[in-house]
Amino acid sequence: MTVPLDRHYQVELQVSAERVSQLRRIVAAHLRHWSLELHVRPVCRAVEELLTNVQRHVGDDNHCVVELRWSGRHLTVSVADNGSDMPRLLHEGGGLSRVMALSDSWGTCRTTQGKVVWFTRYAQEPQHIERVPLPPLPGVRESRRTPAVVTDLPAATPERTEAFALV
């Protein structure tokens, strides 16, 4: 298998409820374009969770950068924001627990402007199988034809009658 060149997408935004749903659709479109349809739902849910956390914990003065990078084997998604508080994994679930459940690995790190939260998923390029067209199935017209009427049935002979009686 040939590993494709590194694919990358990055967007800068200020997070709001409307932006979260817009970015979810943008991420889904990129994953589909990269033939990663199986990863659309979990990746979009994790991105939505990270962006909601930015909106909730950083506040209205948030500045955020979302980055997708696919190497042909691993998809890495990172959300960098200008908040100074580091996220915590809560025991009761939600937040990073949900991201952890939807990914293979995740992490956080401080930056000079704030922090980055990232997660990865194993996402190998799907194998493309050549599809061979099948012959068409009989259509409705063929199945609705009236059965052929047999007009000249052989007359019953004594030999045939005895043969049927033996069975």
Tab-separated table of N, CA and C in Angstrom:
chain	number	residue	atom	x	y	z
A	1	MET	N	0.834	-1.174	0.000
A	1	MET	CA	0.000	0.000	0.000
A	1	MET	C	0.882	1.241	0.000
A	2	THR	N	0.527	2.199	-0.771
A	2	THR	CA	1.249	3.454	-0.823
A	2	THR	C	0.614	4.420	0.162
A	3	VAL	N	1.421	4.963	1.034
A	3	VAL	CA	0.914	5.918	2.009
A	3	VAL	C	0.812	7.274	1.320
A	4	PRO	N	-0.362	7.920	1.380
A	4	PRO	CA	-0.513	9.217	0.713
A	4	PRO	C	0.311	10.288	1.415
A	5	LEU	N	0.486	11.385	0.724
A	5	LEU	CA	1.176	12.516	1.331
A	5	LEU	C	0.393	12.995	2.544
A	6	ASP	N	1.080	13.650	3.438
A	6	ASP	CA	0.461	14.173	4.642
A	6	ASP	C	-0.663	15.145	4.264
A	7	ARG	N	-1.854	14.932	4.816
A	7	ARG	CA	-2.985	15.821	4.548
A	7	ARG	C	-3.226	16.655	5.796
A	8	HIS	N	-3.541	17.920	5.560
A	8	HIS	CA	-3.588	18.870	6.651
A	8	HIS	C	-4.711	19.878	6.416
A	9	TYR	N	-5.406	20.244	7.485
A	9	TYR	CA	-6.405	21.313	7.440
A	9	TYR	C	-6.324	22.069	8.758
A	10	GLN	N	-6.419	23.384	8.673
A	10	GLN	CA	-6.340	24.214	9.868
A	10	GLN	C	-7.318	25.373	9.730
A	11	VAL	N	-8.003	25.688	10.817
A	11	VAL	CA	-8.932	26.817	10.812
A	11	VAL	C	-8.807	27.559	12.141
A	12	GLU	N	-8.852	28.888	12.053
A	12	GLU	CA	-8.799	29.749	13.227
A	12	GLU	C	-10.194	30.303	13.452
A	13	LEU	N	-10.650	30.335	14.713
A	13	LEU	CA	-11.999	30.816	14.976
A	13	LEU	C	-12.147	31.292	16.407
A	14	GLN	N	-13.234	32.015	16.633
A	14	GLN	CA	-13.667	32.341	17.978
A	14	GLN	C	-14.879	31.452	18.224
A	15	VAL	N	-14.842	30.637	19.274
A	15	VAL	CA	-15.845	29.607	19.498
A	15	VAL	C	-17.147	30.205	20.015
A	16	SER	N	-18.235	29.784	19.368
A	16	SER	CA	-19.592	30.077	19.819
A	16	SER	C	-20.431	28.849	19.479
A	17	ALA	N	-21.657	28.799	19.953
A	17	ALA	CA	-22.514	27.635	19.693
A	17	ALA	C	-22.707	27.422	18.186
A	18	GLU	N	-22.881	28.502	17.443
A	18	GLU	CA	-23.071	28.390	15.989
A	18	GLU	C	-21.799	27.884	15.308
A	19	ARG	N	-20.675	28.372	15.769
A	19	ARG	CA	-19.393	27.963	15.184
A	19	ARG	C	-19.100	26.492	15.421
A	20	VAL	N	-19.511	25.958	16.571
A	20	VAL	CA	-19.256	24.552	16.878
A	20	VAL	C	-19.958	23.668	15.849
A	21	SER	N	-21.221	23.954	15.551
A	21	SER	CA	-21.942	23.130	14.563
A	21	SER	C	-21.380	23.338	13.159
A	22	GLN	N	-20.962	24.554	12.822
A	22	GLN	CA	-20.346	24.798	11.514
A	22	GLN	C	-19.044	24.017	11.375
A	23	LEU	N	-18.228	24.063	12.410
A	23	LEU	CA	-16.944	23.377	12.345
A	23	LEU	C	-17.123	21.867	12.301
A	24	ARG	N	-18.145	21.369	12.957
A	24	ARG	CA	-18.450	19.932	12.898
A	24	ARG	C	-18.726	19.516	11.453
A	25	ARG	N	-19.486	20.313	10.727
A	25	ARG	CA	-19.779	19.992	9.315
A	25	ARG	C	-18.520	20.107	8.444
A	26	ILE	N	-17.667	21.071	8.747
A	26	ILE	CA	-16.421	21.241	7.986
A	26	ILE	C	-15.499	20.045	8.211
A	27	VAL	N	-15.355	19.626	9.469
A	27	VAL	CA	-14.504	18.465	9.785
A	27	VAL	C	-15.046	17.215	9.089
A	28	ALA	N	-16.354	17.017	9.137
A	28	ALA	CA	-16.966	15.857	8.484
A	28	ALA	C	-16.698	15.872	6.979
A	29	ALA	N	-16.782	17.037	6.354
A	29	ALA	CA	-16.521	17.141	4.915
A	29	ALA	C	-15.077	16.781	4.583
A	30	HIS	N	-14.130	17.232	5.404
A	30	HIS	CA	-12.721	16.897	5.161
A	30	HIS	C	-12.468	15.403	5.326
A	31	LEU	N	-13.042	14.811	6.347
A	31	LEU	CA	-12.841	13.374	6.560
A	31	LEU	C	-13.435	12.567	5.408
A	32	ARG	N	-14.594	12.966	4.926
A	32	ARG	CA	-15.184	12.267	3.777
A	32	ARG	C	-14.322	12.454	2.525
A	33	HIS	N	-13.805	13.649	2.351
A	33	HIS	CA	-12.935	13.909	1.197
A	33	HIS	C	-11.670	13.059	1.253
A	34	TRP	N	-11.193	12.778	2.457
A	34	TRP	CA	-10.011	11.943	2.638
A	34	TRP	C	-10.361	10.460	2.703
A	35	SER	N	-11.614	10.085	2.398
A	35	SER	CA	-12.104	8.694	2.423
A	35	SER	C	-12.040	8.084	3.818
A	36	LEU	N	-12.343	8.872	4.820
A	36	LEU	CA	-12.339	8.404	6.202
A	36	LEU	C	-13.755	8.457	6.787
A	37	GLU	N	-14.723	7.965	6.017
A	37	GLU	CA	-16.129	8.021	6.421
A	37	GLU	C	-16.386	7.338	7.766
A	38	LEU	N	-15.663	6.250	8.045
A	38	LEU	CA	-15.882	5.519	9.296
A	38	LEU	C	-15.497	6.332	10.531
A	39	HIS	N	-14.735	7.376	10.352
A	39	HIS	CA	-14.248	8.171	11.484
A	39	HIS	C	-15.031	9.467	11.677
A	40	VAL	N	-15.972	9.745	10.805
A	40	VAL	CA	-16.680	11.026	10.867
A	40	VAL	C	-17.388	11.211	12.203
A	41	ARG	N	-18.208	10.256	12.608
A	41	ARG	CA	-18.996	10.426	13.833
A	41	ARG	C	-18.120	10.561	15.092
A	42	PRO	N	-17.176	9.635	15.346
A	42	PRO	CA	-16.395	9.791	16.577
A	42	PRO	C	-15.502	11.028	16.587
A	43	VAL	N	-14.901	11.355	15.460
A	43	VAL	CA	-14.024	12.528	15.419
A	43	VAL	C	-14.837	13.801	15.609
A	44	CYS	N	-15.980	13.893	14.953
A	44	CYS	CA	-16.811	15.089	15.098
A	44	CYS	C	-17.334	15.243	16.524
A	45	ARG	N	-17.689	14.146	17.165
A	45	ARG	CA	-18.145	14.223	18.560
A	45	ARG	C	-17.021	14.698	19.477
A	46	ALA	N	-15.801	14.206	19.254
A	46	ALA	CA	-14.670	14.614	20.088
A	46	ALA	C	-14.315	16.082	19.840
A	47	VAL	N	-14.330	16.515	18.578
A	47	VAL	CA	-14.043	17.922	18.271
A	47	VAL	C	-15.105	18.818	18.902
A	48	GLU	N	-16.348	18.404	18.797
A	48	GLU	CA	-17.431	19.173	19.402
A	48	GLU	C	-17.242	19.291	20.923
A	49	GLU	N	-16.821	18.214	21.544
A	49	GLU	CA	-16.579	18.236	22.991
A	49	GLU	C	-15.450	19.203	23.338
A	50	LEU	N	-14.358	19.170	22.572
A	50	LEU	CA	-13.230	20.067	22.856
A	50	LEU	C	-13.616	21.528	22.644
A	51	LEU	N	-14.363	21.810	21.586
A	51	LEU	CA	-14.764	23.194	21.332
A	51	LEU	C	-15.762	23.691	22.372
A	52	THR	N	-16.655	22.823	22.796
A	52	THR	CA	-17.601	23.198	23.854
A	52	THR	C	-16.855	23.497	25.142
A	53	ASN	N	-15.811	22.727	25.426
A	53	ASN	CA	-14.987	22.994	26.617
A	53	ASN	C	-14.296	24.356	26.518
A	54	VAL	N	-13.823	24.698	25.331
A	54	VAL	CA	-13.196	26.011	25.140
A	54	VAL	C	-14.225	27.098	25.416
A	55	GLN	N	-15.413	26.943	24.853
A	55	GLN	CA	-16.455	27.953	25.055
A	55	GLN	C	-16.834	28.062	26.527
A	56	ARG	N	-16.957	26.937	27.188
A	56	ARG	CA	-17.390	26.908	28.592
A	56	ARG	C	-16.316	27.431	29.549
A	57	HIS	N	-15.054	27.032	29.340
A	57	HIS	CA	-14.016	27.323	30.337
A	57	HIS	C	-13.148	28.544	30.016
A	58	VAL	N	-13.018	28.881	28.745
A	58	VAL	CA	-12.196	30.044	28.402
A	58	VAL	C	-13.054	31.301	28.373
A	59	GLY	N	-14.306	31.167	27.958
A	59	GLY	CA	-15.214	32.318	27.957
A	59	GLY	C	-15.335	32.951	26.583
A	60	ASP	N	-15.923	34.150	26.572
A	60	ASP	CA	-16.217	34.834	25.306
A	60	ASP	C	-14.975	35.341	24.590
A	61	ASP	N	-13.912	35.576	25.337
A	61	ASP	CA	-12.687	36.102	24.732
A	61	ASP	C	-11.761	34.962	24.302
A	62	ASN	N	-12.354	33.943	23.711
A	62	ASN	CA	-11.532	32.804	23.310
A	62	ASN	C	-11.066	32.966	21.871
A	63	HIS	N	-9.900	32.496	21.656
A	63	HIS	CA	-9.307	32.434	20.316
A	63	HIS	C	-8.825	30.993	20.157
A	64	CYS	N	-9.201	30.352	19.069
A	64	CYS	CA	-9.003	28.912	18.960
A	64	CYS	C	-8.475	28.550	17.569
A	65	VAL	N	-7.633	27.530	17.503
A	65	VAL	CA	-7.149	26.985	16.239
A	65	VAL	C	-7.402	25.485	16.261
A	66	VAL	N	-8.150	25.009	15.267
A	66	VAL	CA	-8.426	23.574	15.132
A	66	VAL	C	-7.599	23.070	13.968
A	67	GLU	N	-6.905	21.965	14.193
A	67	GLU	CA	-6.026	21.419	13.163
A	67	GLU	C	-6.280	19.923	13.004
A	68	LEU	N	-6.429	19.493	11.740
A	68	LEU	CA	-6.550	18.082	11.387
A	68	LEU	C	-5.305	17.698	10.604
A	69	ARG	N	-4.717	16.576	10.933
A	69	ARG	CA	-3.559	16.086	10.183
A	69	ARG	C	-3.702	14.577	10.043
A	70	TRP	N	-3.674	14.123	8.780
A	70	TRP	CA	-3.774	12.693	8.518
A	70	TRP	C	-2.548	12.242	7.752
A	71	SER	N	-1.821	11.275	8.310
A	71	SER	CA	-0.572	10.807	7.720
A	71	SER	C	-0.775	9.619	6.790
A	72	GLY	N	-1.990	9.109	6.707
A	72	GLY	CA	-2.231	7.887	5.950
A	72	GLY	C	-2.400	6.707	6.890
A	73	ARG	N	-1.985	6.873	8.111
A	73	ARG	CA	-2.141	5.836	9.145
A	73	ARG	C	-2.803	6.369	10.402
A	74	HIS	N	-2.493	7.613	10.758
A	74	HIS	CA	-3.037	8.195	11.974
A	74	HIS	C	-3.646	9.555	11.669
A	75	LEU	N	-4.783	9.793	12.295
A	75	LEU	CA	-5.434	11.092	12.219
A	75	LEU	C	-5.219	11.775	13.562
A	76	THR	N	-4.647	12.968	13.528
A	76	THR	CA	-4.422	13.745	14.741
A	76	THR	C	-5.251	15.013	14.643
A	77	VAL	N	-6.006	15.276	15.690
A	77	VAL	CA	-6.832	16.478	15.766
A	77	VAL	C	-6.380	17.251	16.997
A	78	SER	N	-6.110	18.540	16.816
A	78	SER	CA	-5.700	19.361	17.961
A	78	SER	C	-6.540	20.629	18.010
A	79	VAL	N	-6.794	21.072	19.223
A	79	VAL	CA	-7.519	22.318	19.458
A	79	VAL	C	-6.646	23.156	20.388
A	80	ALA	N	-6.149	24.252	19.854
A	80	ALA	CA	-5.321	25.173	20.642
A	80	ALA	C	-6.173	26.381	20.994
A	81	ASP	N	-6.092	26.817	22.250
A	81	ASP	CA	-6.861	27.998	22.650
A	81	ASP	C	-5.993	28.896	23.517
A	82	ASN	N	-6.522	30.073	23.850
A	82	ASN	CA	-5.760	31.049	24.624
A	82	ASN	C	-6.094	31.005	26.111
A	83	GLY	N	-6.718	29.943	26.577
A	83	GLY	CA	-7.016	29.797	28.000
A	83	GLY	C	-5.801	29.315	28.763
A	84	SER	N	-5.666	29.804	30.006
A	84	SER	CA	-4.486	29.428	30.791
A	84	SER	C	-4.719	28.188	31.649
A	85	ASP	N	-5.963	27.878	31.979
A	85	ASP	CA	-6.256	26.719	32.831
A	85	ASP	C	-6.138	25.432	32.026
A	86	MET	N	-5.383	24.486	32.602
A	86	MET	CA	-5.230	23.188	31.945
A	86	MET	C	-6.466	22.330	32.228
A	87	PRO	N	-6.908	21.554	31.229
A	87	PRO	CA	-8.081	20.694	31.447
A	87	PRO	C	-7.734	19.519	32.349
A	88	ARG	N	-8.768	19.004	33.025
A	88	ARG	CA	-8.588	17.855	33.912
A	88	ARG	C	-9.534	16.745	33.488
A	89	LEU	N	-9.088	15.542	33.683
A	89	LEU	CA	-9.915	14.370	33.418
A	89	LEU	C	-10.772	14.121	34.656
A	90	LEU	N	-12.086	14.235	34.509
A	90	LEU	CA	-13.001	14.056	35.633
A	90	LEU	C	-13.423	12.599	35.733
A	91	HIS	N	-13.555	12.116	36.955
A	91	HIS	CA	-13.930	10.717	37.172
A	91	HIS	C	-15.384	10.448	36.835
A	92	GLU	N	-16.240	11.458	36.915
A	92	GLU	CA	-17.660	11.230	36.662
A	92	GLU	C	-18.028	11.260	35.181
A	93	GLY	N	-17.067	11.408	34.304
A	93	GLY	CA	-17.326	11.348	32.859
A	93	GLY	C	-17.502	12.726	32.255
A	94	GLY	N	-17.810	12.729	30.941
A	94	GLY	CA	-17.959	13.980	30.216
A	94	GLY	C	-16.607	14.561	29.871
A	95	GLY	N	-16.595	15.658	29.159
A	95	GLY	CA	-15.367	16.362	28.833
A	95	GLY	C	-14.294	15.485	28.225
A	96	LEU	N	-13.142	15.467	28.841
A	96	LEU	CA	-12.015	14.695	28.329
A	96	LEU	C	-12.248	13.184	28.409
A	97	SER	N	-13.109	12.743	29.320
A	97	SER	CA	-13.422	11.303	29.385
A	97	SER	C	-14.065	10.847	28.081
A	98	ARG	N	-14.927	11.672	27.539
A	98	ARG	CA	-15.576	11.353	26.274
A	98	ARG	C	-14.550	11.354	25.134
A	99	VAL	N	-13.664	12.335	25.125
A	99	VAL	CA	-12.608	12.386	24.100
A	99	VAL	C	-11.721	11.151	24.207
A	100	MET	N	-11.383	10.766	25.434
A	100	MET	CA	-10.550	9.582	25.652
A	100	MET	C	-11.247	8.328	25.103
A	101	ALA	N	-12.554	8.213	25.305
A	101	ALA	CA	-13.294	7.049	24.833
A	101	ALA	C	-13.389	7.007	23.309
A	102	LEU	N	-13.348	8.145	22.658
A	102	LEU	CA	-13.501	8.216	21.201
A	102	LEU	C	-12.174	8.185	20.454
A	103	SER	N	-11.062	8.096	21.170
A	103	SER	CA	-9.758	8.183	20.514
A	103	SER	C	-8.848	7.047	20.954
A	104	ASP	N	-7.733	6.921	20.251
A	104	ASP	CA	-6.713	5.940	20.625
A	104	ASP	C	-5.730	6.516	21.641
A	105	SER	N	-5.468	7.813	21.534
A	105	SER	CA	-4.605	8.493	22.500
A	105	SER	C	-4.996	9.958	22.535
A	106	TRP	N	-4.621	10.637	23.604
A	106	TRP	CA	-4.920	12.053	23.729
A	106	TRP	C	-3.916	12.685	24.680
A	107	GLY	N	-3.891	13.989	24.691
A	107	GLY	CA	-2.986	14.667	25.593
A	107	GLY	C	-3.217	16.166	25.589
A	108	THR	N	-2.494	16.846	26.483
A	108	THR	CA	-2.557	18.298	26.579
A	108	THR	C	-1.143	18.830	26.766
A	109	CYS	N	-0.932	20.047	26.390
A	109	CYS	CA	0.347	20.698	26.678
A	109	CYS	C	0.158	22.210	26.690
A	110	ARG	N	0.954	22.861	27.505
A	110	ARG	CA	0.926	24.329	27.577
A	110	ARG	C	1.659	24.913	26.374
A	111	THR	N	1.211	26.082	25.973
A	111	THR	CA	1.909	26.855	24.940
A	111	THR	C	2.123	28.265	25.501
A	112	THR	N	2.855	29.083	24.780
A	112	THR	CA	3.076	30.451	25.249
A	112	THR	C	1.783	31.261	25.231
A	113	GLN	N	0.848	30.901	24.344
A	113	GLN	CA	-0.427	31.623	24.254
A	113	GLN	C	-1.547	30.968	25.075
A	114	GLY	N	-1.385	29.733	25.522
A	114	GLY	CA	-2.459	29.043	26.239
A	114	GLY	C	-2.163	27.559	26.371
A	115	LYS	N	-2.926	26.765	25.637
A	115	LYS	CA	-2.749	25.305	25.703
A	115	LYS	C	-3.246	24.662	24.421
A	116	VAL	N	-2.863	23.376	24.251
A	116	VAL	CA	-3.333	22.553	23.140
A	116	VAL	C	-3.853	21.252	23.733
A	117	VAL	N	-5.014	20.834	23.270
A	117	VAL	CA	-5.556	19.519	23.598
A	117	VAL	C	-5.646	18.772	22.280
A	118	TRP	N	-5.129	17.549	22.259
A	118	TRP	CA	-5.093	16.781	21.006
A	118	TRP	C	-5.545	15.348	21.253
A	119	PHE	N	-5.965	14.702	20.158
A	119	PHE	CA	-6.257	13.269	20.212
A	119	PHE	C	-5.911	12.654	18.868
A	120	THR	N	-5.659	11.348	18.883
A	120	THR	CA	-5.344	10.627	17.647
A	120	THR	C	-6.264	9.422	17.503
A	121	ARG	N	-6.422	9.017	16.266
A	121	ARG	CA	-7.148	7.788	15.931
A	121	ARG	C	-6.368	7.073	14.840
A	122	TYR	N	-6.304	5.752	14.953
A	122	TYR	CA	-5.705	4.963	13.883
A	122	TYR	C	-6.668	5.025	12.709
A	123	ALA	N	-6.213	5.525	11.595
A	123	ALA	CA	-7.084	5.736	10.433
A	123	ALA	C	-6.304	5.420	9.170
A	124	GLN	N	-6.224	4.145	8.851
A	124	GLN	CA	-5.510	3.720	7.654
A	124	GLN	C	-6.384	3.958	6.438
A	125	GLU	N	-5.741	4.259	5.327
A	125	GLU	CA	-6.477	4.481	4.091
A	125	GLU	C	-7.240	3.215	3.722
A	126	PRO	N	-8.519	3.339	3.393
A	126	PRO	CA	-9.287	2.144	3.036
A	126	PRO	C	-8.787	1.528	1.739
A	127	GLN	N	-8.852	0.205	1.685
A	127	GLN	CA	-8.451	-0.496	0.475
A	127	GLN	C	-9.555	-0.348	-0.564
A	128	HIS	N	-9.175	0.063	-1.743
A	128	HIS	CA	-10.165	0.205	-2.807
A	128	HIS	C	-10.238	-1.106	-3.574
A	129	ILE	N	-11.404	-1.688	-3.607
A	129	ILE	CA	-11.618	-2.956	-4.287
A	129	ILE	C	-12.320	-2.661	-5.599
A	130	GLU	N	-11.760	-3.223	-6.672
A	130	GLU	CA	-12.413	-3.031	-7.957
A	130	GLU	C	-13.765	-3.696	-7.930
A	131	ARG	N	-14.723	-2.978	-8.386
A	131	ARG	CA	-16.072	-3.511	-8.402
A	131	ARG	C	-16.425	-3.913	-9.820
A	132	VAL	N	-16.912	-5.135	-9.949
A	132	VAL	CA	-17.310	-5.646	-11.249
A	132	VAL	C	-18.825	-5.592	-11.313
A	133	PRO	N	-19.371	-4.985	-12.366
A	133	PRO	CA	-20.825	-4.898	-12.425
A	133	PRO	C	-21.458	-6.279	-12.603
A	134	LEU	N	-22.546	-6.497	-11.907
A	134	LEU	CA	-23.278	-7.750	-12.022
A	134	LEU	C	-24.302	-7.628	-13.144
A	135	PRO	N	-24.661	-8.753	-13.753
A	135	PRO	CA	-25.700	-8.672	-14.786
A	135	PRO	C	-27.016	-8.241	-14.137
A	136	PRO	N	-27.829	-7.518	-14.871
A	136	PRO	CA	-29.066	-7.024	-14.277
A	136	PRO	C	-30.020	-8.170	-13.933
A	137	LEU	N	-30.755	-7.956	-12.877
A	137	LEU	CA	-31.772	-8.921	-12.484
A	137	LEU	C	-32.955	-8.791	-13.428
A	138	PRO	N	-33.743	-9.853	-13.558
A	138	PRO	CA	-34.912	-9.724	-14.426
A	138	PRO	C	-35.802	-8.601	-13.908
A	139	GLY	N	-36.324	-7.859	-14.844
A	139	GLY	CA	-37.144	-6.711	-14.484
A	139	GLY	C	-38.576	-7.100	-14.184
A	140	VAL	N	-39.359	-6.100	-13.927
A	140	VAL	CA	-40.761	-6.311	-13.592
A	140	VAL	C	-41.514	-6.896	-14.780
A	141	ARG	N	-41.186	-6.460	-15.975
A	141	ARG	CA	-41.909	-6.948	-17.166
A	141	ARG	C	-41.767	-8.449	-17.335
A	142	GLU	N	-40.540	-8.960	-17.111
A	142	GLU	CA	-40.337	-10.392	-17.271
A	142	GLU	C	-41.109	-11.176	-16.207
A	143	SER	N	-41.215	-10.654	-15.015
A	143	SER	CA	-41.892	-11.397	-13.949
A	143	SER	C	-43.409	-11.306	-14.051
A	144	ARG	N	-43.920	-10.332	-14.793
A	144	ARG	CA	-45.366	-10.178	-14.915
A	144	ARG	C	-45.935	-10.854	-16.162
A	145	ARG	N	-45.109	-11.471	-16.942
A	145	ARG	CA	-45.621	-12.158	-18.131
A	145	ARG	C	-46.590	-13.258	-17.719
A	146	THR	N	-47.597	-13.421	-18.512
A	146	THR	CA	-48.538	-14.500	-18.224
A	146	THR	C	-47.901	-15.809	-18.624
A	147	PRO	N	-48.139	-16.852	-17.846
A	147	PRO	CA	-47.525	-18.134	-18.170
A	147	PRO	C	-48.047	-18.680	-19.498
A	148	ALA	N	-47.173	-19.400	-20.173
A	148	ALA	CA	-47.563	-19.991	-21.457
A	148	ALA	C	-48.622	-21.074	-21.202
A	149	VAL	N	-49.616	-21.103	-22.063
A	149	VAL	CA	-50.682	-22.094	-21.944
A	149	VAL	C	-50.323	-23.285	-22.819
A	150	VAL	N	-50.352	-24.466	-22.212
A	150	VAL	CA	-50.080	-25.682	-22.965
A	150	VAL	C	-51.422	-26.205	-23.459
A	151	THR	N	-51.546	-26.327	-24.777
A	151	THR	CA	-52.846	-26.703	-25.339
A	151	THR	C	-52.967	-28.192	-25.632
A	152	ASP	N	-51.929	-28.796	-26.071
A	152	ASP	CA	-52.057	-30.204	-26.423
A	152	ASP	C	-51.337	-31.083	-25.412
A	153	LEU	N	-52.095	-31.504	-24.383
A	153	LEU	CA	-51.552	-32.407	-23.374
A	153	LEU	C	-51.664	-33.828	-23.893
A	154	PRO	N	-50.684	-34.646	-23.624
A	154	PRO	CA	-50.801	-36.026	-24.082
A	154	PRO	C	-51.941	-36.725	-23.336
A	155	ALA	N	-52.631	-37.549	-24.057
A	155	ALA	CA	-53.756	-38.279	-23.468
A	155	ALA	C	-53.229	-39.293	-22.463
A	156	ALA	N	-54.020	-39.551	-21.435
A	156	ALA	CA	-53.616	-40.516	-20.418
A	156	ALA	C	-53.691	-41.918	-21.001
A	157	THR	N	-52.613	-42.620	-20.895
A	157	THR	CA	-52.572	-43.990	-21.381
A	157	THR	C	-52.529	-44.916	-20.186
A	158	PRO	N	-52.918	-46.178	-20.331
A	158	PRO	CA	-52.909	-47.078	-19.193
A	158	PRO	C	-51.516	-47.251	-18.588
A	159	GLU	N	-50.427	-47.218	-19.420
A	159	GLU	CA	-49.074	-47.381	-18.885
A	159	GLU	C	-48.711	-46.200	-17.967
A	160	ARG	N	-49.053	-44.986	-18.376
A	160	ARG	CA	-48.743	-43.803	-17.571
A	160	ARG	C	-49.546	-43.815	-16.275
A	161	THR	N	-50.775	-44.216	-16.334
A	161	THR	CA	-51.620	-44.240	-15.164
A	161	THR	C	-51.062	-45.215	-14.139
A	162	GLU	N	-50.577	-46.401	-14.601
A	162	GLU	CA	-50.003	-47.357	-13.679
A	162	GLU	C	-48.685	-46.835	-13.071
A	163	ALA	N	-47.907	-46.141	-13.864
A	163	ALA	CA	-46.642	-45.597	-13.365
A	163	ALA	C	-46.887	-44.601	-12.239
A	164	PHE	N	-47.890	-43.750	-12.397
A	164	PHE	CA	-48.204	-42.786	-11.340
A	164	PHE	C	-48.780	-43.463	-10.104
A	165	ALA	N	-49.504	-44.550	-10.286
A	165	ALA	CA	-50.111	-45.249	-9.151
A	165	ALA	C	-49.060	-45.924	-8.320
A	166	LEU	N	-47.931	-46.325	-8.903
A	166	LEU	CA	-46.879	-47.021	-8.158
A	166	LEU	C	-46.099	-46.074	-7.254
A	167	VAL	N	-46.073	-44.853	-7.610
A	167	VAL	CA	-45.282	-43.876	-6.854
A	167	VAL	C	-45.923	-43.454	-5.626
